[in-house]
Amino acid sequence: MNNKNILIVDDLHPAFMEGAEALGFTCNYQPTITTAEALSILPEYAGLAIRSKFNVTKEILDQATNLKFIARAGAGMDNIDEAYALQKGIRLINAPEGNMDAVGEHAIGLLLALINNFIRADREVRNGQWRREANRGYELKGKTVGIIGYGFMGSSFAKKLSGFGVNVIAYDKYKTGFSDQYAREVSMEEIVKQSDILSLHIPLTKETRALVNDEYLFHFRKPIFLLNTARGPIVQTRAVLNGLKSGKILGAGLDVLEVEKFPALGEQDWYPELAASDRVILTPHVAGWTFESYRKISEVLAAKLQNLKLS
């Protein structure tokens, strides 16, 4: 069995193949392969490289009898049955370092557009309306930004906020002692008490699914601007719409949604109201997907192959 052959079943930048081959790996690049086709040849491979479209289920892991590692070109691992893979002794590597700058910048863009009504104002001017008072914005300076999750993405956002004169506080259930020059570690209670802006930078897990719901938002002391560039199911969309109605949420910048892509998104009962709101900015899950991050993710992922120490 060749421990250094990799089946690539998603669209990865050529930098991954170049880096992998320089380390002695052999790559079979099949970005359009179907799940059925992949299942038929997976037993021949020690490595599997994926991005977003390919879900590594228990069935696939059982079929991949010689699999030693899975390389995920991105940050989250939610399209892999992570617990079962680890149970089978399969190593998992990802590359959050590759798109942390993209996510941080995208979150800044969403925030500035939200608090200054850029989207609505642009549309109105194009339609012959000149409404200065209705589009008066807020300044970031002096505001408190609460970050949930202080890994690569959360810390990148905090660093990019550093020139705006904001107070950045952060909560991370799985880390302590992470205060730095860009953010101060606090409890969730302090996030809820102090935040003017809430930004989510956590993976999707059983614990984080539907974290932001009506009850959670009820406890915030001040109206907030909400940003989600993490995973859609962390936030209940109906709760966001309720928060916009009640005044709990002043605006929301959502790069991710509970249901993504059409036609499924358009079939959700909450979609028409979400799409009609001029206090919501929607982007199609592209926060971490820039021209630069496409390459950087693959470079980071390939470099991590040398640490696998395959026997």
Short mmCIF file of C-alpha atoms in Angstrom, two decimals:
data_model
loop_
_atom_site.label_atom_id
_atom_site.label_comp_id
_atom_site.label_asym_id
_atom_site.label_seq_id
_atom_site.Cartn_x
_atom_site.Cartn_y
_atom_site.Cartn_z
CA MET A 1 0.00 0.00 0.00
CA ASN A 2 1.36 3.40 -1.03
CA ASN A 3 0.96 5.75 1.95
CA LYS A 4 1.76 8.78 -0.18
CA ASN A 5 -1.00 8.78 -2.77
CA ILE A 6 -3.82 11.31 -2.55
CA LEU A 7 -7.21 11.39 -4.25
CA ILE A 8 -8.33 14.99 -4.80
CA VAL A 9 -12.12 15.15 -5.20
CA ASP A 10 -12.66 18.92 -5.17
CA ASP A 11 -11.41 22.03 -6.94
CA LEU A 12 -8.04 22.87 -5.32
CA HIS A 13 -5.45 25.38 -6.47
CA PRO A 14 -2.52 23.73 -8.31
CA ALA A 15 -0.29 24.91 -5.46
CA PHE A 16 -1.53 21.96 -3.39
CA MET A 17 -0.46 19.41 -5.97
CA GLU A 18 2.86 21.16 -6.50
CA GLY A 19 3.59 21.24 -2.76
CA ALA A 20 2.40 17.67 -2.20
CA GLU A 21 4.47 16.27 -5.05
CA ALA A 22 7.54 18.13 -3.83
CA LEU A 23 7.14 16.16 -0.58
CA GLY A 24 6.97 12.87 -2.48
CA PHE A 25 3.20 12.44 -2.67
CA THR A 26 1.37 11.28 -5.80
CA CYS A 27 -1.86 13.16 -6.60
CA ASN A 28 -4.87 12.04 -8.61
CA TYR A 29 -6.81 15.23 -9.37
CA GLN A 30 -10.50 14.40 -9.95
CA PRO A 31 -12.47 17.59 -9.11
CA THR A 32 -15.63 16.47 -10.95
CA ILE A 33 -15.74 12.92 -9.57
CA THR A 34 -19.07 11.70 -8.22
CA THR A 35 -19.46 10.17 -4.77
CA ALA A 36 -20.16 6.76 -6.32
CA GLU A 37 -17.03 6.96 -8.47
CA ALA A 38 -14.94 8.05 -5.50
CA LEU A 39 -16.25 5.18 -3.38
CA SER A 40 -15.13 2.67 -5.98
CA ILE A 41 -11.48 3.78 -5.93
CA LEU A 42 -10.99 5.18 -2.40
CA PRO A 43 -9.60 1.90 -1.01
CA GLU A 44 -6.53 2.51 -3.18
CA TYR A 45 -5.67 5.80 -1.47
CA ALA A 46 -4.01 6.83 1.78
CA GLY A 47 -5.02 10.47 1.45
CA LEU A 48 -8.21 12.31 0.51
CA ALA A 49 -8.23 16.03 -0.29
CA ILE A 50 -11.55 17.92 -0.26
CA ARG A 51 -12.94 21.45 -0.17
CA SER A 52 -16.68 22.11 0.24
CA LYS A 53 -18.80 20.03 -2.11
CA PHE A 54 -17.68 16.57 -0.94
CA ASN A 55 -19.21 15.24 2.31
CA VAL A 56 -17.11 12.58 4.02
CA THR A 57 -19.75 10.42 5.65
CA LYS A 58 -19.49 7.28 7.77
CA GLU A 59 -20.22 5.24 4.63
CA ILE A 60 -17.29 6.81 2.78
CA LEU A 61 -14.95 6.33 5.75
CA ASP A 62 -15.92 2.67 6.01
CA GLN A 63 -15.27 2.20 2.30
CA ALA A 64 -11.89 3.96 2.42
CA THR A 65 -10.17 1.04 4.11
CA ASN A 66 -6.62 2.34 3.66
CA LEU A 67 -7.26 6.00 4.37
CA LYS A 68 -4.66 7.60 6.66
CA PHE A 69 -5.53 11.29 6.35
CA ILE A 70 -8.05 13.80 5.03
CA ALA A 71 -6.89 17.26 3.94
CA ARG A 72 -9.64 19.89 3.99
CA ALA A 73 -8.89 22.98 1.91
CA GLY A 74 -10.54 25.49 4.22
CA ALA A 75 -11.21 26.09 7.89
CA GLY A 76 -14.29 24.16 9.05
CA MET A 77 -14.51 20.39 9.29
CA ASP A 78 -18.32 20.17 9.30
CA ASN A 79 -18.47 18.26 5.99
CA ILE A 80 -16.48 15.43 7.59
CA ASP A 81 -17.78 12.94 10.17
CA GLU A 82 -14.92 14.10 12.34
CA ALA A 83 -15.56 11.91 15.39
CA TYR A 84 -15.82 8.73 13.32
CA ALA A 85 -12.70 9.58 11.31
CA LEU A 86 -10.68 10.11 14.46
CA GLN A 87 -12.11 6.89 15.91
CA LYS A 88 -10.72 5.08 12.87
CA GLY A 89 -7.30 6.68 13.37
CA ILE A 90 -7.58 8.95 10.32
CA ARG A 91 -5.63 12.20 10.63
CA LEU A 92 -7.46 15.43 9.77
CA ILE A 93 -5.74 18.59 8.59
CA ASN A 94 -7.19 21.91 7.48
CA ALA A 95 -5.92 25.36 6.55
CA PRO A 96 -7.63 28.20 8.47
CA GLU A 97 -4.41 30.20 8.19
CA GLY A 98 -5.02 30.41 4.44
CA ASN A 99 -8.28 32.35 4.54
CA MET A 100 -8.16 34.14 7.90
CA ASP A 101 -7.28 37.47 6.25
CA ALA A 102 -10.08 37.09 3.74
CA VAL A 103 -12.64 36.44 6.48
CA GLY A 104 -11.37 39.29 8.64
CA GLU A 105 -11.56 41.77 5.77
CA HIS A 106 -14.99 40.55 4.66
CA ALA A 107 -16.35 40.99 8.19
CA ILE A 108 -14.97 44.55 8.26
CA GLY A 109 -16.66 45.24 4.92
CA LEU A 110 -20.01 43.90 6.09
CA LEU A 111 -19.79 45.93 9.29
CA LEU A 112 -18.95 49.23 7.60
CA ALA A 113 -21.66 48.70 4.99
CA LEU A 114 -24.21 47.92 7.70
CA ILE A 115 -23.58 50.80 10.06
CA ASN A 116 -23.41 53.32 7.18
CA ASN A 117 -26.36 52.00 5.15
CA PHE A 118 -24.20 51.70 2.03
CA ILE A 119 -26.39 49.20 0.20
CA ARG A 120 -29.66 50.98 0.79
CA ALA A 121 -28.22 54.44 0.09
CA ASP A 122 -26.65 53.28 -3.17
CA ARG A 123 -29.92 51.74 -4.34
CA GLU A 124 -31.90 54.86 -3.45
CA VAL A 125 -29.57 57.26 -5.23
CA ARG A 126 -29.72 55.08 -8.34
CA ASN A 127 -33.51 55.28 -8.12
CA GLY A 128 -33.61 59.06 -7.86
CA GLN A 129 -33.91 59.36 -4.05
CA TRP A 130 -31.61 61.64 -2.06
CA ARG A 131 -32.33 60.78 1.60
CA ARG A 132 -29.52 62.03 3.82
CA GLU A 133 -31.23 61.79 7.20
CA ALA A 134 -32.67 58.33 6.54
CA ASN A 135 -29.18 57.06 5.70
CA ARG A 136 -27.26 58.67 8.53
CA GLY A 137 -24.79 56.11 9.89
CA TYR A 138 -22.94 55.25 13.07
CA GLU A 139 -19.23 55.59 13.80
CA LEU A 140 -17.27 52.58 14.98
CA LYS A 141 -15.07 54.60 17.32
CA GLY A 142 -15.99 53.99 20.93
CA LYS A 143 -18.18 50.97 20.19
CA THR A 144 -17.67 47.58 21.84
CA VAL A 145 -17.24 44.67 19.45
CA GLY A 146 -17.92 41.23 20.92
CA ILE A 147 -16.23 38.33 19.17
CA ILE A 148 -17.30 34.74 19.83
CA GLY A 149 -14.51 32.35 18.92
CA TYR A 150 -10.93 33.59 19.06
CA GLY A 151 -9.15 31.25 16.69
CA PHE A 152 -7.63 32.25 13.36
CA MET A 153 -10.79 33.97 12.09
CA GLY A 154 -11.78 35.80 15.27
CA SER A 155 -8.25 37.03 15.91
CA SER A 156 -7.91 38.17 12.30
CA PHE A 157 -11.08 40.25 12.61
CA ALA A 158 -9.87 41.73 15.91
CA LYS A 159 -6.52 42.69 14.38
CA LYS A 160 -8.20 44.41 11.44
CA LEU A 161 -10.44 46.36 13.83
CA SER A 162 -7.43 47.78 15.67
CA GLY A 163 -7.31 51.04 13.73
CA PHE A 164 -10.95 51.98 14.38
CA GLY A 165 -10.74 52.96 18.06
CA VAL A 166 -13.11 50.22 19.20
CA ASN A 167 -13.14 48.17 22.40
CA VAL A 168 -12.79 44.52 21.35
CA ILE A 169 -13.83 41.77 23.75
CA ALA A 170 -13.78 38.06 22.97
CA TYR A 171 -15.17 34.82 24.35
CA ASP A 172 -13.95 31.35 23.49
CA LYS A 173 -15.33 28.32 25.33
CA TYR A 174 -12.30 26.21 24.47
CA LYS A 175 -9.47 28.68 25.14
CA THR A 176 -8.28 30.74 28.08
CA GLY A 177 -5.51 33.25 28.56
CA PHE A 178 -5.74 34.53 24.99
CA SER A 179 -6.00 38.26 25.64
CA ASP A 180 -3.67 40.20 23.36
CA GLN A 181 -3.17 43.72 22.05
CA TYR A 182 -6.25 43.35 19.84
CA ALA A 183 -8.88 41.82 22.14
CA ARG A 184 -9.59 41.22 25.83
CA GLU A 185 -10.82 37.81 26.98
CA VAL A 186 -14.19 37.97 28.74
CA SER A 187 -17.06 35.71 29.77
CA MET A 188 -20.15 35.17 27.63
CA GLU A 189 -22.01 37.22 30.22
CA GLU A 190 -19.77 40.20 29.48
CA ILE A 191 -20.29 39.74 25.72
CA VAL A 192 -24.04 39.93 26.29
CA LYS A 193 -23.78 42.95 28.60
CA GLN A 194 -21.32 45.11 26.69
CA SER A 195 -21.51 44.40 22.95
CA ASP A 196 -22.71 46.94 20.41
CA ILE A 197 -21.59 44.59 17.63
CA LEU A 198 -21.53 40.78 17.76
CA SER A 199 -19.39 38.78 15.35
CA LEU A 200 -19.36 34.98 15.16
CA HIS A 201 -16.19 33.04 14.38
CA ILE A 202 -16.91 29.52 15.65
CA PRO A 203 -17.20 26.12 13.97
CA LEU A 204 -20.51 24.35 13.53
CA THR A 205 -20.88 21.66 16.20
CA LYS A 206 -23.73 20.15 18.20
CA GLU A 207 -23.07 22.82 20.83
CA THR A 208 -23.04 25.79 18.47
CA ARG A 209 -25.97 24.81 16.24
CA ALA A 210 -28.77 27.39 16.78
CA LEU A 211 -26.64 29.19 19.39
CA VAL A 212 -28.13 32.51 18.30
CA ASN A 213 -31.85 32.11 18.91
CA ASP A 214 -34.63 34.22 20.42
CA GLU A 215 -33.64 33.39 23.99
CA TYR A 216 -29.97 34.20 23.41
CA LEU A 217 -30.73 37.55 21.80
CA PHE A 218 -33.19 38.44 24.57
CA HIS A 219 -30.32 38.73 27.08
CA PHE A 220 -28.36 41.41 25.20
CA ARG A 221 -28.44 44.70 27.08
CA LYS A 222 -28.04 46.92 24.02
CA PRO A 223 -29.29 46.76 20.43
CA ILE A 224 -26.59 45.11 18.33
CA PHE A 225 -25.31 44.76 14.82
CA LEU A 226 -24.85 41.05 14.09
CA LEU A 227 -22.23 39.51 11.78
CA ASN A 228 -22.01 35.85 10.81
CA THR A 229 -19.12 34.77 8.60
CA ALA A 230 -18.83 31.36 10.28
CA ARG A 231 -21.55 28.77 9.55
CA GLY A 232 -25.21 29.42 8.81
CA PRO A 233 -26.87 26.95 11.21
CA ILE A 234 -25.22 28.71 14.18
CA VAL A 235 -27.86 31.42 13.75
CA GLN A 236 -31.62 30.89 13.58
CA THR A 237 -32.75 33.19 10.77
CA ARG A 238 -36.23 33.58 12.23
CA ALA A 239 -34.63 34.86 15.46
CA VAL A 240 -32.70 37.47 13.44
CA LEU A 241 -35.92 38.64 11.79
CA ASN A 242 -37.62 38.79 15.17
CA GLY A 243 -34.70 40.78 16.53
CA LEU A 244 -34.91 43.26 13.66
CA LYS A 245 -38.62 43.74 14.38
CA SER A 246 -38.16 44.20 18.13
CA GLY A 247 -35.13 46.49 17.82
CA LYS A 248 -32.76 44.00 19.46
CA ILE A 249 -30.85 43.84 16.17
CA LEU A 250 -30.09 47.07 14.31
CA GLY A 251 -28.71 45.27 11.27
CA ALA A 252 -27.27 41.93 10.22
CA GLY A 253 -24.45 41.01 7.86
CA LEU A 254 -24.82 37.36 6.91
CA ASP A 255 -22.33 35.61 4.66
CA VAL A 256 -23.78 32.24 5.64
CA LEU A 257 -27.35 31.01 6.14
CA GLU A 258 -29.14 28.00 7.64
CA VAL A 259 -29.93 26.87 4.10
CA GLU A 260 -27.69 27.87 1.22
CA LYS A 261 -27.92 27.83 -2.56
CA PHE A 262 -30.98 27.98 -4.76
CA PRO A 263 -33.58 26.65 -5.21
CA ALA A 264 -33.52 25.37 -1.59
CA LEU A 265 -32.88 28.83 -0.11
CA GLY A 266 -35.80 30.39 -1.97
CA GLU A 267 -38.10 27.69 -0.60
CA GLN A 268 -37.55 28.64 3.06
CA ASP A 269 -40.52 30.34 4.71
CA TRP A 270 -38.25 33.03 6.16
CA TYR A 271 -36.46 33.87 2.91
CA PRO A 272 -38.88 36.48 1.45
CA GLU A 273 -38.79 38.54 4.65
CA LEU A 274 -35.00 38.26 4.88
CA ALA A 275 -34.51 39.26 1.26
CA ALA A 276 -36.86 42.23 1.62
CA SER A 277 -35.11 43.72 4.64
CA ASP A 278 -32.94 46.75 3.93
CA ARG A 279 -31.19 46.21 7.27
CA VAL A 280 -29.70 42.90 6.19
CA ILE A 281 -26.70 42.42 3.90
CA LEU A 282 -26.36 38.97 2.35
CA THR A 283 -23.31 37.48 0.63
CA PRO A 284 -23.10 33.93 -0.81
CA HIS A 285 -20.66 32.24 1.61
CA VAL A 286 -17.65 34.00 0.11
CA ALA A 287 -16.01 35.60 3.17
CA GLY A 288 -13.06 33.23 3.04
CA TRP A 289 -13.05 32.82 -0.71
CA THR A 290 -10.84 35.43 -2.37
CA PHE A 291 -8.46 35.08 -5.30
CA GLU A 292 -5.59 35.20 -2.81
CA SER A 293 -7.06 32.75 -0.28
CA TYR A 294 -7.72 30.17 -3.02
CA ARG A 295 -3.95 29.85 -3.43
CA LYS A 296 -2.94 30.39 0.20
CA ILE A 297 -5.24 27.66 1.49
CA SER A 298 -3.66 25.12 -0.84
CA GLU A 299 -0.13 26.24 0.04
CA VAL A 300 -0.83 25.93 3.77
CA LEU A 301 -2.49 22.55 3.34
CA ALA A 302 0.37 21.14 1.29
CA ALA A 303 2.94 22.37 3.82
CA LYS A 304 1.10 20.55 6.61
CA LEU A 305 1.50 17.22 4.81
CA GLN A 306 5.13 17.04 5.91
CA ASN A 307 4.01 16.80 9.56
CA LEU A 308 1.90 13.68 9.02
CA LYS A 309 4.80 11.22 9.52
CA LEU A 310 3.05 8.39 7.71
CA SER A 311 4.38 4.92 8.40
#
